PDB file of C-alpha atoms in Angstrom:
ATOM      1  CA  UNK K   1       3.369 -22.396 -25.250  1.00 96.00           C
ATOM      2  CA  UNK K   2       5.602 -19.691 -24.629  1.00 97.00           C
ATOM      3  CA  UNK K   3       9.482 -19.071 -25.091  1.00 98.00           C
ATOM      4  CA  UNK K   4      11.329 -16.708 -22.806  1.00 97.00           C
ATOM      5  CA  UNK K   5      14.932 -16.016 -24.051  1.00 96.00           C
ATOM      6  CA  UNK K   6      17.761 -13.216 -22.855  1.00 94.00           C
ATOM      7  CA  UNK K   7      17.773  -9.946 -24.987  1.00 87.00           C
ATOM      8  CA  UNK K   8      20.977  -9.993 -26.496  1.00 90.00           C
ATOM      9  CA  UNK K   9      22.437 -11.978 -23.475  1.00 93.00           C
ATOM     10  CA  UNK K  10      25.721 -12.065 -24.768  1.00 96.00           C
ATOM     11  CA  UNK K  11      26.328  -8.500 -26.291  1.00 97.00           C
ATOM     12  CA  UNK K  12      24.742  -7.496 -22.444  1.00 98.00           C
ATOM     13  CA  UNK K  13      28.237  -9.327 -20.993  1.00 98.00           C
ATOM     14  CA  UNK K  14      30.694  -8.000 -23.247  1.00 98.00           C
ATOM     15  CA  UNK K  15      29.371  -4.799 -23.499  1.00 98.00           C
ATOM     16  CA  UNK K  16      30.290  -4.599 -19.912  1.00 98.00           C
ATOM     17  CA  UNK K  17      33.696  -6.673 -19.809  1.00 98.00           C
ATOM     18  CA  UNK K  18      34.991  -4.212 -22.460  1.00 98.00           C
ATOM     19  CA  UNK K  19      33.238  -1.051 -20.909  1.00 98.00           C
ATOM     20  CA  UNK K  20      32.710   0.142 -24.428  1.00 98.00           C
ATOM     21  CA  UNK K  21      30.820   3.536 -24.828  1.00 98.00           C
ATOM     22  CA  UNK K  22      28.731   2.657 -27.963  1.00 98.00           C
ATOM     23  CA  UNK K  23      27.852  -0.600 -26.963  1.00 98.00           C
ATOM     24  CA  UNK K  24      27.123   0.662 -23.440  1.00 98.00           C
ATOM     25  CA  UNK K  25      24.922   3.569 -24.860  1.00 98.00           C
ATOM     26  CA  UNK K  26      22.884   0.875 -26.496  1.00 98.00           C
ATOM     27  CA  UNK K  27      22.298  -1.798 -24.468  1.00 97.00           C
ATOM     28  CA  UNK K  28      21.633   0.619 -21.553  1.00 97.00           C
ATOM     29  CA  UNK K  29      19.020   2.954 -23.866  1.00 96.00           C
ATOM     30  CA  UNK K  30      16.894   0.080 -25.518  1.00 93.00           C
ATOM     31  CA  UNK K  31      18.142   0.495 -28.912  1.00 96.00           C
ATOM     32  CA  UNK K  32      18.205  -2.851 -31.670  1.00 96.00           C
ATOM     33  CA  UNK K  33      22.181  -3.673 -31.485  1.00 97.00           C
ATOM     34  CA  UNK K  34      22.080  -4.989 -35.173  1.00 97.00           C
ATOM     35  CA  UNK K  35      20.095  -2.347 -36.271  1.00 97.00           C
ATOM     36  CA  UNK K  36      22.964   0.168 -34.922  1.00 97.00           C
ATOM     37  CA  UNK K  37      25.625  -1.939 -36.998  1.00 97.00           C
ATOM     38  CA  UNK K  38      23.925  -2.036 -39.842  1.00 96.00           C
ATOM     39  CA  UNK K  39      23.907   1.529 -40.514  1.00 96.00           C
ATOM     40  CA  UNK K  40      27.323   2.168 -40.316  1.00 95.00           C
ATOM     41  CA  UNK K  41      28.120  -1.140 -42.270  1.00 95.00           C
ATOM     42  CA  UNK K  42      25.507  -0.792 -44.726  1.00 94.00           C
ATOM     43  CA  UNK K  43      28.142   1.412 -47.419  1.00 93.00           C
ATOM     44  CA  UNK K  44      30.291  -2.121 -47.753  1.00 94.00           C
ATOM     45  CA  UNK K  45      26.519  -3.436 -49.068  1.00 89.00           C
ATOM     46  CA  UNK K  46      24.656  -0.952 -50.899  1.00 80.00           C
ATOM     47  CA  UNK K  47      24.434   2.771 -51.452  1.00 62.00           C
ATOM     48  CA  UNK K  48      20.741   3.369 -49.622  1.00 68.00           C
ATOM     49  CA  UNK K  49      22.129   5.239 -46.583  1.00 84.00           C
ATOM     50  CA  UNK K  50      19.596   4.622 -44.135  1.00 92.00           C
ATOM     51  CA  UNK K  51      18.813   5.239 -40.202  1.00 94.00           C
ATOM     52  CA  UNK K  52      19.237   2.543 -37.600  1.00 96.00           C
ATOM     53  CA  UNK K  53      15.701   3.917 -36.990  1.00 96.00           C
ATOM     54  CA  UNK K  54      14.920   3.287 -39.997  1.00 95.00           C
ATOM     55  CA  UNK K  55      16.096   0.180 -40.645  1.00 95.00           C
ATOM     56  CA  UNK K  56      14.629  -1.130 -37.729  1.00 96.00           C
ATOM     57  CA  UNK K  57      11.136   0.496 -38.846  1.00 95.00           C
ATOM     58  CA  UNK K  58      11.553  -0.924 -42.089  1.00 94.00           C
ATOM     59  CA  UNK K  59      12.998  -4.167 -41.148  1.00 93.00           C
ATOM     60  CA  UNK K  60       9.416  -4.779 -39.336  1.00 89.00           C
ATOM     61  CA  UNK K  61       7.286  -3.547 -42.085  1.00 92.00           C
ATOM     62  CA  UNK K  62       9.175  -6.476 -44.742  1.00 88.00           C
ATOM     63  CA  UNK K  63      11.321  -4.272 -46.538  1.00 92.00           C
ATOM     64  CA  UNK K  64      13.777  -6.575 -47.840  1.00 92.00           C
ATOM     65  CA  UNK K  65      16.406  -4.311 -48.328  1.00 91.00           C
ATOM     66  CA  UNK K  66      16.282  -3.509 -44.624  1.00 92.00           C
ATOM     67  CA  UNK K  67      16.027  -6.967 -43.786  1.00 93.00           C
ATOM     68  CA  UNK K  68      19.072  -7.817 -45.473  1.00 93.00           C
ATOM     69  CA  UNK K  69      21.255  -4.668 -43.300  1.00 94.00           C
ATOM     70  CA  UNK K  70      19.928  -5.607 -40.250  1.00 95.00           C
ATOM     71  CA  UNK K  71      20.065  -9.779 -40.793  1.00 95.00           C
ATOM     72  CA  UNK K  72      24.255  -8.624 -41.900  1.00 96.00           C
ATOM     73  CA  UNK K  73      24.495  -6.431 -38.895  1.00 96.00           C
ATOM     74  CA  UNK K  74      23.374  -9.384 -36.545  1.00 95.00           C
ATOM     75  CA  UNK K  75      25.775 -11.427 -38.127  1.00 95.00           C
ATOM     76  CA  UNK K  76      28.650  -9.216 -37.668  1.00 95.00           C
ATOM     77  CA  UNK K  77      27.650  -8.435 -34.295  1.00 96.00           C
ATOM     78  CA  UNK K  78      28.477 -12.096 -33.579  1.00 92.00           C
ATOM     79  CA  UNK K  79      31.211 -12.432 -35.570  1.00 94.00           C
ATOM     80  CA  UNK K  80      33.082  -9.988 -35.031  1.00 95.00           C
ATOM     81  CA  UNK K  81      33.241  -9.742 -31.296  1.00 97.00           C
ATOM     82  CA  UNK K  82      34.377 -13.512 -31.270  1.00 97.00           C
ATOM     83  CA  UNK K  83      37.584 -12.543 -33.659  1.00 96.00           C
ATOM     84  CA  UNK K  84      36.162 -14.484 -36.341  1.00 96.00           C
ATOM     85  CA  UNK K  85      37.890 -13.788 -40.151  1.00 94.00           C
ATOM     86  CA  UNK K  86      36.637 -12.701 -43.089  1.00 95.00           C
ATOM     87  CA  UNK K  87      36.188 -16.227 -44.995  1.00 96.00           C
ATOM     88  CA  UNK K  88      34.537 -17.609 -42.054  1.00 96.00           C
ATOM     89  CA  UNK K  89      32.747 -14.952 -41.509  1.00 96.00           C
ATOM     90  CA  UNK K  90      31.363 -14.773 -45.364  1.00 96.00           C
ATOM     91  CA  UNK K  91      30.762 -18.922 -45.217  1.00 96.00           C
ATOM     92  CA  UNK K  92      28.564 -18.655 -42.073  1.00 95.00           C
ATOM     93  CA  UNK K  93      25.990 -15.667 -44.032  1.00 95.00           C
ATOM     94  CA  UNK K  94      26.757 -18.084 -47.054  1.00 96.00           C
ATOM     95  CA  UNK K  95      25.140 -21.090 -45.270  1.00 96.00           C
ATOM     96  CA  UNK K  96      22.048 -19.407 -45.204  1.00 94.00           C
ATOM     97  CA  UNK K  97      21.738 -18.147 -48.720  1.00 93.00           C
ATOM     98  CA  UNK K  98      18.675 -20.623 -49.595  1.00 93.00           C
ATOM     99  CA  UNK K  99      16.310 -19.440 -46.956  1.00 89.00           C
ATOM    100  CA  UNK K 100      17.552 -15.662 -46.975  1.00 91.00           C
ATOM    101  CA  UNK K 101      18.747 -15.150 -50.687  1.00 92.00           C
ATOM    102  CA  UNK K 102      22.005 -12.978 -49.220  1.00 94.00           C
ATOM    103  CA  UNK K 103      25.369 -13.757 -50.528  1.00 95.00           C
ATOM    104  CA  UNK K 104      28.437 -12.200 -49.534  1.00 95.00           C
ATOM    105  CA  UNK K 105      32.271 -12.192 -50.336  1.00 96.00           C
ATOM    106  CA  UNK K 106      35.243 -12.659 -47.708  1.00 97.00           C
ATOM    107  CA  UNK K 107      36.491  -8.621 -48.840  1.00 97.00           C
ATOM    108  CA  UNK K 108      33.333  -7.393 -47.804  1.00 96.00           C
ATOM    109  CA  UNK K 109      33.083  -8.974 -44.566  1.00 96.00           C
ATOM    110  CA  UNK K 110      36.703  -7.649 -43.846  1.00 96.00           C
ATOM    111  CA  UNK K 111      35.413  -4.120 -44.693  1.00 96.00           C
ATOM    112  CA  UNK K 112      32.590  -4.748 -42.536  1.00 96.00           C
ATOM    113  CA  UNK K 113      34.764  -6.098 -39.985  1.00 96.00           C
ATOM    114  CA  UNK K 114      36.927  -2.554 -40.145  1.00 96.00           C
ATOM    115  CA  UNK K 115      33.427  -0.440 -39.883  1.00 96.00           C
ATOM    116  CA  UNK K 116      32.739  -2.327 -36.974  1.00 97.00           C
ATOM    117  CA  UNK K 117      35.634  -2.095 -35.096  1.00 97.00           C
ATOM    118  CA  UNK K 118      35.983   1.952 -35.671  1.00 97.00           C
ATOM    119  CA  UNK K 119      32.026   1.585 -33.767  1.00 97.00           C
ATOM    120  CA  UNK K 120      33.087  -0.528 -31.005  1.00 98.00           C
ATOM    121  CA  UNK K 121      37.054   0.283 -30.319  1.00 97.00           C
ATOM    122  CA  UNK K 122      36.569  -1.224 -26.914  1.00 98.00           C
ATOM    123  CA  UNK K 123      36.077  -4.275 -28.001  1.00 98.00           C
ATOM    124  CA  UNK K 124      40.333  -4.663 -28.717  1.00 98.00           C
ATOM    125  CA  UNK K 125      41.266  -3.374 -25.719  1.00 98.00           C
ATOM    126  CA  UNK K 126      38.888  -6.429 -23.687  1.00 98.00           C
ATOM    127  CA  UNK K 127      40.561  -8.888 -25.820  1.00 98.00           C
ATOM    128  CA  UNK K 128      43.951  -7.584 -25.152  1.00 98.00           C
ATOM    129  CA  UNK K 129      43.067  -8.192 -21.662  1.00 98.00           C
ATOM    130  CA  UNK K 130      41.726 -11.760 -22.564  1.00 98.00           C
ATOM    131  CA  UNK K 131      45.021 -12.346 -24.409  1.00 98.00           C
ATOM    132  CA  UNK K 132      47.255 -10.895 -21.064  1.00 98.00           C
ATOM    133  CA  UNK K 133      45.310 -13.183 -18.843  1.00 97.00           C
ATOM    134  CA  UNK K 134      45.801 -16.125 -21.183  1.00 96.00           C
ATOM    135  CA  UNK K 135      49.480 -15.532 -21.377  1.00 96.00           C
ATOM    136  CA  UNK K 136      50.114 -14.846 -17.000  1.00 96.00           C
ATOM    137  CA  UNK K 137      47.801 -16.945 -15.837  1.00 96.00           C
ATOM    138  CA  UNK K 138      46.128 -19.527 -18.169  1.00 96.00           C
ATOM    139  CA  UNK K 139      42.802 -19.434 -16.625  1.00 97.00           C
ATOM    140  CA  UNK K 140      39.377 -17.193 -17.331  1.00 98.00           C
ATOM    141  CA  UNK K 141      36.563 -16.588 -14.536  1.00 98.00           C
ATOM    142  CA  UNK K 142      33.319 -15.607 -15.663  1.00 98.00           C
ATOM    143  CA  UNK K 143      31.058 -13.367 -13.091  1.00 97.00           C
ATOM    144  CA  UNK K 144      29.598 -16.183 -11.571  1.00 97.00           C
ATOM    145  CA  UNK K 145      32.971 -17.835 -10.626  1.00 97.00           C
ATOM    146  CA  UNK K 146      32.982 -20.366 -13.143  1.00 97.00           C
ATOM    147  CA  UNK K 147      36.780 -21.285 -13.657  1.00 98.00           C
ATOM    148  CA  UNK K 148      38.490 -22.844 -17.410  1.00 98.00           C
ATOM    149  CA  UNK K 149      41.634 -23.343 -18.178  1.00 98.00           C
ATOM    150  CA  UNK K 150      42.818 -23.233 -21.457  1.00 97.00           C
ATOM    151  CA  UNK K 151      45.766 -26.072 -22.143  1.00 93.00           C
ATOM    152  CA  UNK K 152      46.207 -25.059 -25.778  1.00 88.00           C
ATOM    153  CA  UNK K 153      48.884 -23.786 -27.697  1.00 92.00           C
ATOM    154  CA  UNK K 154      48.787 -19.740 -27.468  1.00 94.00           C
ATOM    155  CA  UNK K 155      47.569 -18.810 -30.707  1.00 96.00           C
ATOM    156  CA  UNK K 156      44.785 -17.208 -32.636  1.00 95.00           C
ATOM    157  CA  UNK K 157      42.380 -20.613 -32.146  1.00 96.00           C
ATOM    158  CA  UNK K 158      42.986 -20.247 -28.584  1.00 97.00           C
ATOM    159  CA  UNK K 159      42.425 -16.372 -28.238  1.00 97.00           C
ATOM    160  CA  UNK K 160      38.873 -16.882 -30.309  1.00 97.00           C
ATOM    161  CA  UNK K 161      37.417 -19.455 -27.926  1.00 97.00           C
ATOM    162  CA  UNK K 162      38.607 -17.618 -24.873  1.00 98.00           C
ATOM    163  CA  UNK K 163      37.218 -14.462 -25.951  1.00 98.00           C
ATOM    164  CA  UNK K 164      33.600 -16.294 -26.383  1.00 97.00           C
ATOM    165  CA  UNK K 165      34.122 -17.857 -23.107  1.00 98.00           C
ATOM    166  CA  UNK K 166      32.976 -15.963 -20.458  1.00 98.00           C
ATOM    167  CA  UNK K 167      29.913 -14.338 -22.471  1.00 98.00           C
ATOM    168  CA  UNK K 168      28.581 -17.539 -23.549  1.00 97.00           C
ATOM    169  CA  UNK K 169      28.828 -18.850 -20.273  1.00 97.00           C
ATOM    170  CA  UNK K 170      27.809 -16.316 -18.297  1.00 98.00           C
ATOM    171  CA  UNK K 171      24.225 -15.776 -20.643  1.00 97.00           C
ATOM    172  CA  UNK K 172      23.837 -19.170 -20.009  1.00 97.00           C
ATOM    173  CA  UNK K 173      24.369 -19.567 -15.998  1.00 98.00           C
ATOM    174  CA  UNK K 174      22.006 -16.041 -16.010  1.00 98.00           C
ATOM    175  CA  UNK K 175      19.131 -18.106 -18.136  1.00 97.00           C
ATOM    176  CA  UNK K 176      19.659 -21.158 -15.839  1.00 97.00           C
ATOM    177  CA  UNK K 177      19.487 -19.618 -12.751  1.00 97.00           C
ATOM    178  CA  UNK K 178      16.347 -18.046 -13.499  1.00 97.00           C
ATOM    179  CA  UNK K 179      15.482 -21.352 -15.002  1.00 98.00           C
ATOM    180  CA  UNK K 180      15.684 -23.197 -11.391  1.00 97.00           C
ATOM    181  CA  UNK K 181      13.428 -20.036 -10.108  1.00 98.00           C
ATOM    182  CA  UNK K 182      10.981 -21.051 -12.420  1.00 98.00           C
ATOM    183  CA  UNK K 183      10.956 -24.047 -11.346  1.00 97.00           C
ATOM    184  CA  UNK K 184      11.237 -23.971  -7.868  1.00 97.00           C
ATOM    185  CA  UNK K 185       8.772 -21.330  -6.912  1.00 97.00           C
ATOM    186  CA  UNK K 186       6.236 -21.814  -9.722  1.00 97.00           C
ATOM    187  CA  UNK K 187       6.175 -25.175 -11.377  1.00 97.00           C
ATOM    188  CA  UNK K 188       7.032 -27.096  -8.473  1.00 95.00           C
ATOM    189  CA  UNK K 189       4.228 -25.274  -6.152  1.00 92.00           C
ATOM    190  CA  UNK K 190       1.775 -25.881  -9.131  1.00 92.00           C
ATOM    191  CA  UNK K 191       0.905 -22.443  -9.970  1.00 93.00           C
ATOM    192  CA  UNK K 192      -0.729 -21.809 -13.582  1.00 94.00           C
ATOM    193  CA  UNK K 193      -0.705 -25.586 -14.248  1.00 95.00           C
ATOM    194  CA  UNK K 194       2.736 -24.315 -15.949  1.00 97.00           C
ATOM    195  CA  UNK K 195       5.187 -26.707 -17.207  1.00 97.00           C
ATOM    196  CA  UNK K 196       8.835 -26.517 -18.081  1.00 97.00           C
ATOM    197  CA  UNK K 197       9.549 -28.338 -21.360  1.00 97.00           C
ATOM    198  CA  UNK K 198      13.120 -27.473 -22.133  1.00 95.00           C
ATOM    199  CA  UNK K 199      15.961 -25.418 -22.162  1.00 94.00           C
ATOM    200  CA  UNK K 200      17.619 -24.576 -25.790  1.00 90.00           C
ATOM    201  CA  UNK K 201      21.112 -22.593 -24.997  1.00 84.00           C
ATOM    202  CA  UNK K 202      19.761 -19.227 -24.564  1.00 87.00           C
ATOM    203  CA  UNK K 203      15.891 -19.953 -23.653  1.00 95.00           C
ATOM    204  CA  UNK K 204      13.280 -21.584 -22.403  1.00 97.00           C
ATOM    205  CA  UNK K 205      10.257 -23.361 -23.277  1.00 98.00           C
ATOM    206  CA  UNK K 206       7.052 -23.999 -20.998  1.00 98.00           C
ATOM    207  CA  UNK K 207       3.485 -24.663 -21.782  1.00 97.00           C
ATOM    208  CA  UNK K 208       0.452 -23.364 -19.366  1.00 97.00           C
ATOM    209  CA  UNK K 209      -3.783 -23.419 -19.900  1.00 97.00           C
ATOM    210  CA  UNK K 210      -4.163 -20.417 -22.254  1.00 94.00           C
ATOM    211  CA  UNK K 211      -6.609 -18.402 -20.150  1.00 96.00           C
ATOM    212  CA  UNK K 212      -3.292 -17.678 -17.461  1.00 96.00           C
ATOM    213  CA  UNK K 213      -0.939 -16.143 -20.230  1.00 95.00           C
ATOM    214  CA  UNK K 214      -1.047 -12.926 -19.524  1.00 94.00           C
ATOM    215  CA  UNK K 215      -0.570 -13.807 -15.546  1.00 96.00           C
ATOM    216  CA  UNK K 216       3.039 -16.863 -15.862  1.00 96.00           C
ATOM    217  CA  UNK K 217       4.653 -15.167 -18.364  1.00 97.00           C
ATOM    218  CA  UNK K 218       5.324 -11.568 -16.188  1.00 98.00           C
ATOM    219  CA  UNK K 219       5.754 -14.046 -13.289  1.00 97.00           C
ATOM    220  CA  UNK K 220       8.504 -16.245 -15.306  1.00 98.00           C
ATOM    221  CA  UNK K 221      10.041 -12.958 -16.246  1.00 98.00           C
ATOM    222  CA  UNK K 222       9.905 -11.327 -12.553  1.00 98.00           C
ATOM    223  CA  UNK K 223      12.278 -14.692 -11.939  1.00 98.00           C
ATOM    224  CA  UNK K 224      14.576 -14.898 -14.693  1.00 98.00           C
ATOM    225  CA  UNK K 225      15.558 -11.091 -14.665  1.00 98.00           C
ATOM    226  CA  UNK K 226      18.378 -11.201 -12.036  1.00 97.00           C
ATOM    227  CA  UNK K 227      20.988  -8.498 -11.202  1.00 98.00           C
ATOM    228  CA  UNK K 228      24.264  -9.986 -11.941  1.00 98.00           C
ATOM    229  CA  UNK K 229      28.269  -8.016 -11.164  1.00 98.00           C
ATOM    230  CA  UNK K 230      30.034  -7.845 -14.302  1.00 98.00           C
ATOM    231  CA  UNK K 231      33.714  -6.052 -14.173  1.00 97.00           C
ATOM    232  CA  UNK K 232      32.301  -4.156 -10.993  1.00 97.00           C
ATOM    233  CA  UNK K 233      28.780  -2.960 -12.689  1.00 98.00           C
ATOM    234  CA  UNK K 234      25.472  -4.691 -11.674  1.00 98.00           C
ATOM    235  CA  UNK K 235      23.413  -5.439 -14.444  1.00 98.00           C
ATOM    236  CA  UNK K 236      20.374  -6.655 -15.349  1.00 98.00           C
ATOM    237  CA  UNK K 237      19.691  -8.535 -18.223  1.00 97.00           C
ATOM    238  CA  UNK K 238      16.463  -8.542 -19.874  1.00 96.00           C
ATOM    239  CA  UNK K 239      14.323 -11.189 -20.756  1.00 97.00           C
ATOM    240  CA  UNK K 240      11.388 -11.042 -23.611  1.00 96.00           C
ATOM    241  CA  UNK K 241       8.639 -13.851 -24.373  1.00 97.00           C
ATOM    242  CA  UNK K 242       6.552 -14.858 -27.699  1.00 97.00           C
ATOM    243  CA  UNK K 243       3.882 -16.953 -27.148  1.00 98.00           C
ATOM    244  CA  UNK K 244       1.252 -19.095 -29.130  1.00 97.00           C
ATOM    245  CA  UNK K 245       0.165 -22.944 -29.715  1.00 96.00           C
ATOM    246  CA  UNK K 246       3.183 -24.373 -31.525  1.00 96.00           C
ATOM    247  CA  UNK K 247       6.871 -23.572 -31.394  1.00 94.00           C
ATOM    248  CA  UNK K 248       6.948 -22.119 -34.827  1.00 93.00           C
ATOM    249  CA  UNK K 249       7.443 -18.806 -35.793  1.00 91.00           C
ATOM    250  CA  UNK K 250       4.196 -16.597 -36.397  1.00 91.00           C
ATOM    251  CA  UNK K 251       3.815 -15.700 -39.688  1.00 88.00           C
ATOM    252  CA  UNK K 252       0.038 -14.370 -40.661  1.00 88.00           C
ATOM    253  CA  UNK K 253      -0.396 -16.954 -43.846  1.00 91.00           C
ATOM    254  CA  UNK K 254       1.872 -20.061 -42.953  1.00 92.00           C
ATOM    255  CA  UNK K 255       1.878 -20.330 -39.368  1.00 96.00           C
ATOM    256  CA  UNK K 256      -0.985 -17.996 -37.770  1.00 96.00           C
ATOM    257  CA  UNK K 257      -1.069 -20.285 -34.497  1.00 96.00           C
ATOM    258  CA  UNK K 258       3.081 -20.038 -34.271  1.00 96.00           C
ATOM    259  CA  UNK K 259       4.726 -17.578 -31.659  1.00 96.00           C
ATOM    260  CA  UNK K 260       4.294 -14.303 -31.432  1.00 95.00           C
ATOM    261  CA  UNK K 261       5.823 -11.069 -29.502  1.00 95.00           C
ATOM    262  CA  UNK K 262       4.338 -10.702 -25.712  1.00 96.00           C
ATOM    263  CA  UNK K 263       3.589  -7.069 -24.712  1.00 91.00           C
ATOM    264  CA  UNK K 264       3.151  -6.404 -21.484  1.00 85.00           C
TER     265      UNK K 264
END
């Protein structure tokens, strides 16, 4: 099996509608995005002042501390550049507390929220733009000229799911497309005995003979990457792949045959 999904596909879009520096700088350098918002939310969680180097170093090696910045930076990555409160916020890291043993409260999401926003200001002035074209017009367009209207009542519900509009849909046209090149040019024409099993929101799954690994997956790759115009800039999104014989996640002791990172 492998498992090809978009790196960040969403943060890659709204990085771009909102033209912010930071989130430019980090998208465009290679850096881990939740690794970055950890560090400069990590003071609302614990004194340990720490790197986003180092927290992404550490974060790989099973330092739980690290773990537990960079799994609360992901999670206000999401959050927060969706408009999502504080209580929400704190319920959905809540709803996780059995399998990741982190709690938090509503007050420090808010703080966390604050942090975030000083490290991103961009982000405000792309949904004041959202909220402008919601209140003239009534309609969004993403970059691949998918058209919604929104018929609801102008108000903070509203704003939140047009602000995740266009990223979410625009990830997900990007991951189709390539999808349908996949398919078309490799599965289709029989090459690598590959097979396309499914498609789950932000990836996809295929299965090949083993021996031709290290030959489909830079060829499913070469055809998902796409350049795509967002707010005037082309971009590229990348894609990355794990691979293995179930669609688990590898772990050494409990699931040594589950997917792992592919390096080129």
């Amino acid at each position: 099996l492998a498992e090809l999904d978009l790196n960040r596909g969403e943060s890659w879009v709204y990085a771009y509608l909102s033209m912010d520096p930071e989130l430019l700088r980090i998208h465009t350098t290679g850096l881990d995005f939740h690794s970055e918002t950890a560090a400069i939310i990590q003071s609302v969680f614990g004194s340990e002042e720490l790197s986003a180097q180092e927290i992404a170093k550490r974060t790989k090696e099973g330092d739980p501390f690290a773990f537990k910045l960079r799994f609360l930076g992901k999670k206000r990555n999401h959050s927060s550049a969706y408009r999502m409160g504080p209580f929400r916020a704190a319920e959905q890291v809540n709803e996780e507390a059995d399998e990741t043993n982190i709690t938090v409260t509503p007050t420090q999401m808010k703080d966390a929220q604050r942090l975030w926003i000083g490290k991103y200001f961009g982000i405000e002035v792309w949904w004041d733009e959202i909220d402008r074209k919601l209140e003239n017009d009534r309609f969004l367009t993403t970059s691949y000229g998918r058209k919604r209207d929104f018929f609801g009542f102008m108000n903070d519900a509203l704003k939140k799911e047009a602000t995740a509009y266009e990223p979410q849909s625009t990830s997900v046209d990007y991951l189709n497309h390539g999808m349908l090149r996949v398919y078309d040019e490799l599965v289709e024409s029989g090459h690598f005995g590959l097979e396309l099993l499914h498609q789950n929101h932000d990836s996809i799954l295929v299965q090949y003979p083993k021996q031709h690994r290290d030959q489909v997956i830079p060829e499913m790759i070469s055809r998902i990457e796409s350049v795509i115009n967002i707010n005037g800039t082309d971009v590229t999104i990348p894609v990355e792949a794990t691979y293995g014989l179930n669609w688990g996640d590898y772990h050494k002791e409990r699931n040594p045959e589950g997917l792992r990172d592919w390096v080129a």
